XYZ file of C-alpha atoms in Angstrom:
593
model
C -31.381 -1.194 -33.410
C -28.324 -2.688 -33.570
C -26.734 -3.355 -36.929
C -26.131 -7.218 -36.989
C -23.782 -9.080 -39.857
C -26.138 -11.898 -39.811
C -29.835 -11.197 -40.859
C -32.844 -11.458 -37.925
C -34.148 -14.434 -39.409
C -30.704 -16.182 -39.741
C -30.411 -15.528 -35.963
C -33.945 -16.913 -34.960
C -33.781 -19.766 -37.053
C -30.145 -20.875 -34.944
C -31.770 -20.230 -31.459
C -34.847 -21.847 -32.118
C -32.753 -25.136 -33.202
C -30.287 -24.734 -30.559
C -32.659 -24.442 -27.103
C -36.693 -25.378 -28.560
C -39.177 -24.994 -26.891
C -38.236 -21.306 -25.360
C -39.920 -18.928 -28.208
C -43.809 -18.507 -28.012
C -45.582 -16.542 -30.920
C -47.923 -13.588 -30.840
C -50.061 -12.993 -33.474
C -51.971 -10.176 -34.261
C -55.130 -9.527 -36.644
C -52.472 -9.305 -40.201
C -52.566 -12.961 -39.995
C -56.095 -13.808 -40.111
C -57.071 -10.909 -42.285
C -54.865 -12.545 -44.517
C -56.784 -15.603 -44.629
C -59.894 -13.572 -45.533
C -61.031 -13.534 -42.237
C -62.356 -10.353 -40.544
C -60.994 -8.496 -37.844
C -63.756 -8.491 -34.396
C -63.859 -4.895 -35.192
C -64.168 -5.696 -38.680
C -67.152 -7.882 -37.699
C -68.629 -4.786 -35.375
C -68.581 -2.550 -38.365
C -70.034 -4.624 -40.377
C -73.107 -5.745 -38.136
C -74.006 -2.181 -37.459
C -74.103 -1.162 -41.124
C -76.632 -4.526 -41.496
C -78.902 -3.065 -38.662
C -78.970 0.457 -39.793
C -80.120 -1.040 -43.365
C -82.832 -3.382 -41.228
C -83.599 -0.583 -39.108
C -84.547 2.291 -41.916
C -84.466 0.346 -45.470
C -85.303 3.771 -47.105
C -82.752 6.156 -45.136
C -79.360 6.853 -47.116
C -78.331 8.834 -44.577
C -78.565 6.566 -41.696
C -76.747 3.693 -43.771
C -74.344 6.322 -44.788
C -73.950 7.520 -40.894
C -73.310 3.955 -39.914
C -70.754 2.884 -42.824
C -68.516 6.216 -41.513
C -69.018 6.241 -37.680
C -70.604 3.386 -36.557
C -70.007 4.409 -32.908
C -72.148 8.033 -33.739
C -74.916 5.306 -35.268
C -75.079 3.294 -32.278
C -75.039 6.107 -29.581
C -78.382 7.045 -31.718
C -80.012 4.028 -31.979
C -78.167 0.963 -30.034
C -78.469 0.551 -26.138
C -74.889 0.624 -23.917
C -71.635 1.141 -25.528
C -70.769 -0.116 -28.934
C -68.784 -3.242 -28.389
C -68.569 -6.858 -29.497
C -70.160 -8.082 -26.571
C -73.541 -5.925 -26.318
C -73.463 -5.576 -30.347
C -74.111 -9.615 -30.415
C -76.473 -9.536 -27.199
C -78.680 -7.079 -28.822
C -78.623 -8.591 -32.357
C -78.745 -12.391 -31.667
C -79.414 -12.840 -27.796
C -79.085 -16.903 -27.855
C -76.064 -18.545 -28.573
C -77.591 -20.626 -31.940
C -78.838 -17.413 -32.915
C -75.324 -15.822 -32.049
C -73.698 -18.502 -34.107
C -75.923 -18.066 -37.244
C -74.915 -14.644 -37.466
C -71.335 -14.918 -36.894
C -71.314 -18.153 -39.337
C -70.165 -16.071 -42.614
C -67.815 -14.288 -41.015
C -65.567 -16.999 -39.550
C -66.477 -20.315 -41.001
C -65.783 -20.757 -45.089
C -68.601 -21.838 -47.461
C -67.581 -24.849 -50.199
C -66.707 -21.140 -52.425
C -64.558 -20.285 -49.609
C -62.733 -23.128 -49.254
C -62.151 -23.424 -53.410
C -61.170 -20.141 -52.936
C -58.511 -20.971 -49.660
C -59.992 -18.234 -47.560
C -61.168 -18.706 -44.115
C -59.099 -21.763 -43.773
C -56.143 -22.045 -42.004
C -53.220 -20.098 -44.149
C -49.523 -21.044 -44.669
C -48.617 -19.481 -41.926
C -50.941 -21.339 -39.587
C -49.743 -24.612 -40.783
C -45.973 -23.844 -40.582
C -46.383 -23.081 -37.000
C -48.081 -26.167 -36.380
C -44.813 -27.730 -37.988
C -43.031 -25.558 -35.537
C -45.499 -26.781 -32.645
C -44.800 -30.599 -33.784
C -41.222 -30.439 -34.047
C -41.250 -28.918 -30.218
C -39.790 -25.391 -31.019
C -43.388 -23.860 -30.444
C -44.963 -24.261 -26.953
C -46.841 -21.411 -26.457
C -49.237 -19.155 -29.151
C -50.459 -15.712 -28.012
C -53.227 -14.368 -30.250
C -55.430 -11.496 -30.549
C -58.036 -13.214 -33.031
C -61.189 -14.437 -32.120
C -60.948 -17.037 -35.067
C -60.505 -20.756 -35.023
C -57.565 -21.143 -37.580
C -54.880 -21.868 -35.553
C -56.610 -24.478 -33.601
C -57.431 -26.149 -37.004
C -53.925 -25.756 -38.200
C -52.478 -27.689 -35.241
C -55.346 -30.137 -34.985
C -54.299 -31.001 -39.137
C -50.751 -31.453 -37.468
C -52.568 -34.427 -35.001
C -51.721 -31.635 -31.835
C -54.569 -31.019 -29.363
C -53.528 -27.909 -27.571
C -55.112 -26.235 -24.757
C -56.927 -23.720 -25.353
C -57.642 -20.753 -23.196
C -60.351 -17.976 -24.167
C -61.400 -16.240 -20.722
C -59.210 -14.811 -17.921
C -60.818 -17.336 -15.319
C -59.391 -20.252 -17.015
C -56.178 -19.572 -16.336
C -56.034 -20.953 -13.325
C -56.966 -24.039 -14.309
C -54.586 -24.559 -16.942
C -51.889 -27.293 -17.141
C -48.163 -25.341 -16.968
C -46.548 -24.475 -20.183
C -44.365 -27.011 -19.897
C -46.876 -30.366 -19.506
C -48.768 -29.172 -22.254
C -47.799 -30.046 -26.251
C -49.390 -26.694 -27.009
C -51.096 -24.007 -25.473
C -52.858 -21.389 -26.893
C -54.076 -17.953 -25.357
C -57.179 -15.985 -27.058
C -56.334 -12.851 -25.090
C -59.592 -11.041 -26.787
C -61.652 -13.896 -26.488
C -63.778 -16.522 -29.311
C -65.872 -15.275 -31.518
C -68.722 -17.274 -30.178
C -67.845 -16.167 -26.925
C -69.760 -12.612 -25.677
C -66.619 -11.862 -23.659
C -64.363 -11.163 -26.703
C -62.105 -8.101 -26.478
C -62.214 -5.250 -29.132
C -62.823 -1.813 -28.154
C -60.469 0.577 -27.158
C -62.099 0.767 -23.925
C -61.983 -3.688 -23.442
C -58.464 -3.306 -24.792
C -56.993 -0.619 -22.042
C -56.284 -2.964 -19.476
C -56.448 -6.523 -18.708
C -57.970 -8.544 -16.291
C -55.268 -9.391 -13.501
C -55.277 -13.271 -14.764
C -54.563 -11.957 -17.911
C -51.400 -9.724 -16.810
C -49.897 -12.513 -14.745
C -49.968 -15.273 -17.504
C -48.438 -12.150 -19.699
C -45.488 -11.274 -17.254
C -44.698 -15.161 -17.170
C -44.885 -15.972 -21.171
C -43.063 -12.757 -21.486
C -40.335 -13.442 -18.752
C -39.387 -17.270 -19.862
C -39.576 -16.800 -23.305
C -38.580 -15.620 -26.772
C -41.168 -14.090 -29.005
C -42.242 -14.001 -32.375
C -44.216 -11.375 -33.328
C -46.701 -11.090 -36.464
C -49.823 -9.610 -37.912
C -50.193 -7.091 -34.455
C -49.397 -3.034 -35.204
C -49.607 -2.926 -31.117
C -51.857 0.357 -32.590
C -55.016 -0.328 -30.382
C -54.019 -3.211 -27.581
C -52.826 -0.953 -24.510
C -52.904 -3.647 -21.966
C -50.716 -5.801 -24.093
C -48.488 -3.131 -25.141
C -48.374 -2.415 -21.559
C -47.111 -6.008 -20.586
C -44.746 -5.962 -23.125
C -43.452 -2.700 -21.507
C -42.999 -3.568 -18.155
C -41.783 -7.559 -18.464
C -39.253 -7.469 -15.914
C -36.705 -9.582 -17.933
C -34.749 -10.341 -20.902
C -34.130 -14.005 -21.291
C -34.843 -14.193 -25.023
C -34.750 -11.596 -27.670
C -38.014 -10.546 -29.711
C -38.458 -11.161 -33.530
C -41.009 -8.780 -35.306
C -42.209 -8.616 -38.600
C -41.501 -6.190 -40.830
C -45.172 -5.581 -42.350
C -47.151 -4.902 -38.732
C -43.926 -2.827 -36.416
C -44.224 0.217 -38.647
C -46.323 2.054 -36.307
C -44.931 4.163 -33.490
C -46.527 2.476 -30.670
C -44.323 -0.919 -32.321
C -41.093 0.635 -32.971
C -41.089 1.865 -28.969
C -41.738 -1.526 -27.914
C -38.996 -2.705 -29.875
C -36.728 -0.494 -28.862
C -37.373 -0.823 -25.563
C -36.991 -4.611 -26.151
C -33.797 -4.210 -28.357
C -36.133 -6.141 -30.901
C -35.408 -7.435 -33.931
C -37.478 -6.579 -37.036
C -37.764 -9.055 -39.687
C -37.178 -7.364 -43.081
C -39.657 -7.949 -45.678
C -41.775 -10.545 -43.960
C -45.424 -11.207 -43.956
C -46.740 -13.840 -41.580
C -46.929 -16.441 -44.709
C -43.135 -16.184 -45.705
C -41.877 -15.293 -42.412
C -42.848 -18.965 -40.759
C -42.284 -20.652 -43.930
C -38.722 -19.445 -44.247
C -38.266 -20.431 -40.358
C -39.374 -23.998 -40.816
C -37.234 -24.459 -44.216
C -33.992 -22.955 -42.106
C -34.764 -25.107 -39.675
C -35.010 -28.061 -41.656
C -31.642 -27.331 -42.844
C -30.050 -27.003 -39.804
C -32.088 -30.540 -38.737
C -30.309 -32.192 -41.507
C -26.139 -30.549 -41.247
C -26.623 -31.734 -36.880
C -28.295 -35.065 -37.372
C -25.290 -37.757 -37.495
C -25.008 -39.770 -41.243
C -27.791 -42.605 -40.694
C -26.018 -45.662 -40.958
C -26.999 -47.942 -43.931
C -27.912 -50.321 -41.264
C -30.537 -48.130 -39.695
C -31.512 -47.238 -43.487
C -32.607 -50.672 -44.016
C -34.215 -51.201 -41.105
C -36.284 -48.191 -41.359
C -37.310 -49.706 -45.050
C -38.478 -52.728 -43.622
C -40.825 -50.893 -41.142
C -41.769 -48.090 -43.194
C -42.548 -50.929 -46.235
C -45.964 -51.938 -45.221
C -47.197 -49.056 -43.503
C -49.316 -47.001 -45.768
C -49.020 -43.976 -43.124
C -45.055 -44.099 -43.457
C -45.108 -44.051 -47.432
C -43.928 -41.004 -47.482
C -41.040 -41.184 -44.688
C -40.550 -44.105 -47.486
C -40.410 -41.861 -50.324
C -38.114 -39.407 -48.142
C -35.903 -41.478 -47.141
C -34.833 -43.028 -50.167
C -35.259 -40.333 -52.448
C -32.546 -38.410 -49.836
C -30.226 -41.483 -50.440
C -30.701 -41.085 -54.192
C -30.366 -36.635 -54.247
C -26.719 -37.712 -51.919
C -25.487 -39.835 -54.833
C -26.653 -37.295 -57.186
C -24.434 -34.432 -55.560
C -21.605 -36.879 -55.266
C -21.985 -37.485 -59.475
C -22.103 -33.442 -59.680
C -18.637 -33.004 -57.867
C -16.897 -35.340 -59.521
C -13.785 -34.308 -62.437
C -14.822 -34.552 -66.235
C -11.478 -33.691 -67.632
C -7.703 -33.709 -66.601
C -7.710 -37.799 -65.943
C -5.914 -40.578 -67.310
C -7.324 -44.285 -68.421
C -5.024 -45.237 -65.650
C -7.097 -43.337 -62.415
C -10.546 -45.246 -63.702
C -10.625 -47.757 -60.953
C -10.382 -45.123 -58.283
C -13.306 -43.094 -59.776
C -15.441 -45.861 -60.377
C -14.612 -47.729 -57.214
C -15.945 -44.079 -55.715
C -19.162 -44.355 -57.276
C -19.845 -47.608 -55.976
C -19.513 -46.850 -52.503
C -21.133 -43.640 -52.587
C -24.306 -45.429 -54.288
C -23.570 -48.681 -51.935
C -25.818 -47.267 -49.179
C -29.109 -46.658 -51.661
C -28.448 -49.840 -53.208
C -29.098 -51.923 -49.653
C -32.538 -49.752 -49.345
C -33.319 -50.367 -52.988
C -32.427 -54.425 -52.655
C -34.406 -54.352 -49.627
C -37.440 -52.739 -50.741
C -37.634 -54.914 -53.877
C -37.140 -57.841 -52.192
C -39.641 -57.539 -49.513
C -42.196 -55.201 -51.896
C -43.813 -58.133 -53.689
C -46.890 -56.860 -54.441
C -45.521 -53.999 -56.237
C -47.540 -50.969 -54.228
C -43.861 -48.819 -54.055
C -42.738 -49.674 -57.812
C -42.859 -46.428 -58.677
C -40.670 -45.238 -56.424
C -38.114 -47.471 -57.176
C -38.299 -46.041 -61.029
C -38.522 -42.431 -59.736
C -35.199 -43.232 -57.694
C -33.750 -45.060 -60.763
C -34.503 -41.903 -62.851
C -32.639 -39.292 -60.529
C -29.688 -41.437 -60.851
C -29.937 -41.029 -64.702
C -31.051 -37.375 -64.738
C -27.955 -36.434 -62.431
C -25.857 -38.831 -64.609
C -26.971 -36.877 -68.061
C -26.614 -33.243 -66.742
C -26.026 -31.313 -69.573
C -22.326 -30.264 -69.509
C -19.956 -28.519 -71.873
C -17.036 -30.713 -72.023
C -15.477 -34.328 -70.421
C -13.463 -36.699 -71.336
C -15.717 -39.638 -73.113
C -15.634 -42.566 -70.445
C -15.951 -39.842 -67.419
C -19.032 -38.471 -69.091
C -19.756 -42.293 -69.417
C -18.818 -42.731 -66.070
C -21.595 -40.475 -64.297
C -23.916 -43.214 -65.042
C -22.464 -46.527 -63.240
C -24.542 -45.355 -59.920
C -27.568 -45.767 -61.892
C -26.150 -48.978 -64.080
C -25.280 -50.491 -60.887
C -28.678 -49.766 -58.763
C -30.758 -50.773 -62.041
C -28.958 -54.513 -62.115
C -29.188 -54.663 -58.674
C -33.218 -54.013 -58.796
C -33.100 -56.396 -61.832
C -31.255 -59.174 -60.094
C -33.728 -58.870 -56.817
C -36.703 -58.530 -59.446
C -35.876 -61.981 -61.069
C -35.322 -63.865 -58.055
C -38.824 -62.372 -56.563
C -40.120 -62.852 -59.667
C -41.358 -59.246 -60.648
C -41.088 -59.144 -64.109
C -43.147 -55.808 -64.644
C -40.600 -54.059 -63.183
C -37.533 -55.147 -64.911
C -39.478 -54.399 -67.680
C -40.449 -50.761 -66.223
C -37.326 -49.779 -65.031
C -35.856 -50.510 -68.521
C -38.039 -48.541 -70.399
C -39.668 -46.426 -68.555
C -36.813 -44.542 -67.216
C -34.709 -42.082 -69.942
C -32.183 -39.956 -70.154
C -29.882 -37.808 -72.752
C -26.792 -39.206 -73.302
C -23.392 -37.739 -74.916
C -22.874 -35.013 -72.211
C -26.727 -34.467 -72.164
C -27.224 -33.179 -75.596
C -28.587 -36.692 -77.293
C -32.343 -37.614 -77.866
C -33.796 -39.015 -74.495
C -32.857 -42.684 -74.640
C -34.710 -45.367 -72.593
C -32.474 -46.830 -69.538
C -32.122 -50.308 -70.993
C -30.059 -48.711 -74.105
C -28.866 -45.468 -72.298
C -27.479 -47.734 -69.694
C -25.749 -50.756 -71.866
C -22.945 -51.481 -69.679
C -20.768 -52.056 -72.756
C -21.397 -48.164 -73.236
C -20.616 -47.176 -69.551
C -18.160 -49.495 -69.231
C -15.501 -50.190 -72.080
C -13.997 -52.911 -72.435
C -10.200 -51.894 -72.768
C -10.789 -49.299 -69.388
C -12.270 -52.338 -67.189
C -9.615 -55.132 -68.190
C -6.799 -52.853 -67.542
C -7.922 -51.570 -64.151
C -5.256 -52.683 -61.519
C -8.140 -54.901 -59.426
C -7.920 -57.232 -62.347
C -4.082 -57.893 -61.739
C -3.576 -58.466 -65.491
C -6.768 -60.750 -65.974
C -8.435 -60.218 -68.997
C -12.124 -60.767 -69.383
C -14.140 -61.758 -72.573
C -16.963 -59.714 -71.167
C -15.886 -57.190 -68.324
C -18.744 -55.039 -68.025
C -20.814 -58.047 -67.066
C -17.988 -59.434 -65.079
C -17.583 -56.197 -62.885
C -21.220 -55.950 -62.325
C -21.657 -59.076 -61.201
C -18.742 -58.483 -59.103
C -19.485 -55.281 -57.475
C -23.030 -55.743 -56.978
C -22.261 -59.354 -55.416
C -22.089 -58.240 -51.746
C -26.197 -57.014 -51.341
C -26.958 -59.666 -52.159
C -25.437 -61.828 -49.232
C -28.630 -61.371 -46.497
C -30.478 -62.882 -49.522
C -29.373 -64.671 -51.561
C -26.338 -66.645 -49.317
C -24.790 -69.303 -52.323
C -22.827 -68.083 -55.493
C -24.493 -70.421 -57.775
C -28.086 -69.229 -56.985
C -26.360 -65.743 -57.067
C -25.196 -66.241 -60.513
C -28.395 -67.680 -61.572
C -30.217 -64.408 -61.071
C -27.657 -62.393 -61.937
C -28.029 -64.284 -65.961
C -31.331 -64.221 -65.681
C -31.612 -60.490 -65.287
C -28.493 -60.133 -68.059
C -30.871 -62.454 -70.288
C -33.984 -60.619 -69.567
C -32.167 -57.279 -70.196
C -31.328 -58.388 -73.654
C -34.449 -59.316 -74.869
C -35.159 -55.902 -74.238
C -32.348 -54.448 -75.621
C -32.466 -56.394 -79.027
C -35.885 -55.378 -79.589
C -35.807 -51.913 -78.919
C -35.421 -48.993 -80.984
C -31.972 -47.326 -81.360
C -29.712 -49.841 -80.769
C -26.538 -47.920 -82.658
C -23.205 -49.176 -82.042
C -24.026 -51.072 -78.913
C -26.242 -54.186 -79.738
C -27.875 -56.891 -77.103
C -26.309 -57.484 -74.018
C -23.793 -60.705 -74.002
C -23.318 -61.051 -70.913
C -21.045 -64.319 -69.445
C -24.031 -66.196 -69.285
C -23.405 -66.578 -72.816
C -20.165 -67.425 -72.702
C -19.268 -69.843 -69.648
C -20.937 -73.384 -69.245
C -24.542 -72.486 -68.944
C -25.684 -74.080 -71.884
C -27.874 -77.263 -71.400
C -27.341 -80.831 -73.156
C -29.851 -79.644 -75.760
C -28.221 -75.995 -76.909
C -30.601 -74.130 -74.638
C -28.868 -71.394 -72.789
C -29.897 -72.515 -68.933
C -30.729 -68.739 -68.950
C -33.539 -69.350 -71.343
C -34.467 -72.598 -69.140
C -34.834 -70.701 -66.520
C -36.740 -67.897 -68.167
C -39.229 -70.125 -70.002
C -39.514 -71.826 -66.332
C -40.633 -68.108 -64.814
C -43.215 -67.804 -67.668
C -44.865 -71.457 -66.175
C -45.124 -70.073 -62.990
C -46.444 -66.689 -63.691
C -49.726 -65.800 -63.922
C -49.512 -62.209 -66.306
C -46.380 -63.359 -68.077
C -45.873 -59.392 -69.602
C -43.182 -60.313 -71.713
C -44.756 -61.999 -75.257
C -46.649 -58.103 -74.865
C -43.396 -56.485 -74.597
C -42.287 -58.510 -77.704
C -45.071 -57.535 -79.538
C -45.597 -61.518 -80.435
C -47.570 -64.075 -79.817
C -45.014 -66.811 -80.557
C -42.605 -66.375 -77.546
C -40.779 -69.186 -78.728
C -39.789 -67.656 -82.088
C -38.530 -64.604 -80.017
C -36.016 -66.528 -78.203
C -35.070 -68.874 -80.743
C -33.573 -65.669 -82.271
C -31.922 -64.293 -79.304
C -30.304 -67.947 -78.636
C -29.121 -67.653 -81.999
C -27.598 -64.244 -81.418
C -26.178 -65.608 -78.101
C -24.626 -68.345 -80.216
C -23.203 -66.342 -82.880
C -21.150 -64.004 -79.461
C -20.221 -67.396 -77.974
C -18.703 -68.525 -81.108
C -16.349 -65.640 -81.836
C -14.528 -66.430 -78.659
């Protein structure tokens, strides 16, 4: 064979993507023996040794005869020739009897199924990925079993199926069928299964036509067949007039001699070190991967729409969980190529400004889906998101300058205030709460004790103060509190479809800040950086009485909520004592200024 810089499978995987539809798949008896299902000859040999045990319970040497030539046992005590076919008819001559018998060799008992034999294998279901995707049209097999057909019918296909020469005339064309699959040696209910060397020398002529066809328009896959006993498919294989597509084979089943002709006179390709279970997994992972690099960037428009309609579909919650959780790994490979040393205060603004748009697109699916999520059923993926952001912010690393180790976290600072903001103003208080504690991470280069998000995440941490006032944007304004300034500025814009005025903006945005530093004061840990003070405790949002509006608003949520979680977050049963302390705190900020 010809000695190829790029491995077989590397090759198949690029024409299968490229032209789909134009490789079929042969498989052979390796791939349902691996699923603990017997071979038909398996099932022959097997029978006879049962009725020469029936037959003379007492005689060790019949048993013994029919265990090492069960053809020499028949031709002493059987009618006809030893086949399938007359085997079954003389054994069980009605098909429930038939079925019975056959029962325990093909169909898996409940200890069969804990076991995962006799059911459908890995290698069954990845073709029936292949099958779905359209890169699989046609199956060839030489197994009488079931398992493919139960594989694609798991994958929602209904293929033909065709299990006697005289059916193929009747079959729809390759090409108007989703899937079509040819039982060249029959079912095993069927008495006109294929398996002894005689049934296997030739094939009827319906048989050799479909053959010459398949093998003329297509590619093939082959796995699980030695091509040691099937003449009249070797034979096909041997004189297929054309070459349109080349011919994969797996390593395990060519070693024969009878294989290694056929591939050379294919120029096949062998597949090194493949069994039927890796080879068709591997295929549909390298195809996946080549799906993703040719599919154009899905625009953040698109992205949002499919949130809405995935949303409140139960059968799209995991396109759901895809979809946003591939937004969320893009922003964490953007955080892992970023510099940690070699910058100056001065750069800042370009690296965080680079952050915020790579994270802008996850943020409009993650405003979205809170907003429109009110009963809560996808919370949890809105914290599993939240904590990728922090677990690809807190990678352990060697070295970094302080604020770009810092840095690494503003995508998930920024998409945790933006779920807080949309949480307060859809009032789902569980999961501010949730995403502030539940989600942790290791700070100080990823060497510190896991530290929950609300504290991990103190924008006074990832943002100091001296870095964010000097940053050019500012223009020489200085800010009493500029992590909460920039936040509310940069998070300001996905917010526009819902919430359109600045004031109600602004309202939510405090009321998140507020809620956020309840949490904050009263968790463990604080160290240098205490409860949030965010501008809401600065600028003229205090009422006539000395009540932050803030609190108002707060308290206001608590009237209108039905499981008010926070007095249990608190760990009080006096709310009002709580906050009469944080006001206090607020005060004491407010004052300094």
């Amino acid at each position: 064979m010809p000695n190829h810089a790029l491995s077989p499978s590397v090759m198949l995987a690029t024409s299968m993507h490229a032209q789909p539809g134009v490789y079929a798949v042969l498989l052979g008896s390796g791939v349902s023996t691996g699923a603990g299902v017997p071979t038909g000859w398996g099932v022959v040999q097997d029978l006879v040794r049962r009725a020469a045990a029936a037959a003379a319970p007492g005689d060790s040497g019949s048993l013994q005869q029919a265990q090492e030539d069960p053809e020499a046992w028949w031709a002493d005590h059987g009618e006809g020739d030893l086949g399938y076919a007359s085997l079954l008819q003389t054994l069980a001559p009605t098909a429930a009897a038939r079925q019975g018998l056959l029962a325990r060799f093909f169909e898996p008992s409940n200890e069969d199924r804990d076991a995962g034999i006799k059911v459908p294998s890995r290698a069954h279901h990845a073709i029936a990925q292949l099958v779905k995707r359209g890169l699989v049209r046609v199956i060839l097999t030489t197994n009488f079993d079931r398992l493919m057909e139960q594989a694609l019918d798991a994958a929602g296909i209904a293929p033909q199926v065709i299990t006697r020469p005289e059916a193929v005339n009747g079959m729809a064309p390759f090409a108007h069928a989703e899937a079509t699959v040819i039982k060249l040696h029959g079912d095993y209910k069927d008495l006109g299964t294929r398996n002894t060397p005689e049934e296997l020398d030739d094939y009827p002529d319906e048989w050799n036509t479909l053959l010459r066809q398949v093998f003329d328009e297509y590619g093939l896959i082959i796995s699980g067949w030695s091509a040691d006993w099937d003449t009249a498919l070797v034979n096909a294989l041997e004189t297929s007039p054309n070459r349109r597509y080349p011919l994969y084979w797996d390593s395990r089943s060519s070693k024969s001699g009878t294989a290694q002709r056929v591939l050379g006179y294919r120029k096949g390709l062998v597949i090194r070190g493949a069994g039927a279970d890796e080879l068709f997994d591997d295929l549909v992972a390298s195809v996946d991967a080549l799906e993703r690099l040719s599919q154009p960037p899905l625009t953040t428009a698109m992205a949002v729409a499919r949130v809405k309609r995935y949303l409140p579909d139960p059968v799209h919650r995991i396109d759901l969980h895809d979809l946003v959780m591939n937004a969320a790994n893009e922003v964490a490979d953007h955080i892992a190529a970023q510099p940690l040393n070699g910058l100056d205060a001065a750069q800042a603004q370009g690296i965080y400004e680079g952050y915020r748009e790579a994270v802008a697109p996850l943020i409009h699916m993650l405003t979205t889906g809170v907003w429109h999520d009110q009963d809560g059923i996808h919370d949890s993926l809105w914290i599993d998101v939240l904590q990728r952001l922090v677990d690809a912010g807190t990678t352990p690393i060697s070295s970094a300058i302080r604020w770009l180790d810092h840095a690494r976290l503003w995508p998930g600072l920024l998409a945790m205030t933006a779920m807080g903001v949309a949480s307060v103003r859809r009032d789902r208080e569980p999961l501010i709460i949730r995403l502030a504690t539940e989600v942790r991470g290791r700070g100080r280069m990823g060497t510190a004790d896991p530290t929950e998000a609300a504290q991990l995440m103190h924008p006074n941490r990832v943002l100091a103060a001296d870095l964010v006032n000097n940053m050019p944007r500012w223009e020489g304004q200085r800010w009493l509190y500029p992590a909460s300034h920039l936040l509310k500025a940069d998070i300001r814009r996905f917010f526009e479809p819902f919430i359109p005025l600045d004031a109600d903006y602004v309202e939510a945005f405090h009321g998140y800040e507020y809620r956020l530093g309840l949490i904050q004061e009263h968790s463990k840990g604080l160290g240098r950086y205490r409860a949030l003070s965010g501008e809401y405790a600065h600028e003229d949002r205090w009422s006539h009485e000395g009540v932050p509006f803030a609190e108002v608003a707060f308290r206001q949520a608590g009237e209108r909520s039905r499981d008010w979680p926070w007095p249990a977050l608190l760990q009080t049963e006096d709310l009002d004592i709580v906050l009469t302390q944080h006001r206090e705190v607020l005060a004491h900020y407010r004052d300094r200024f």
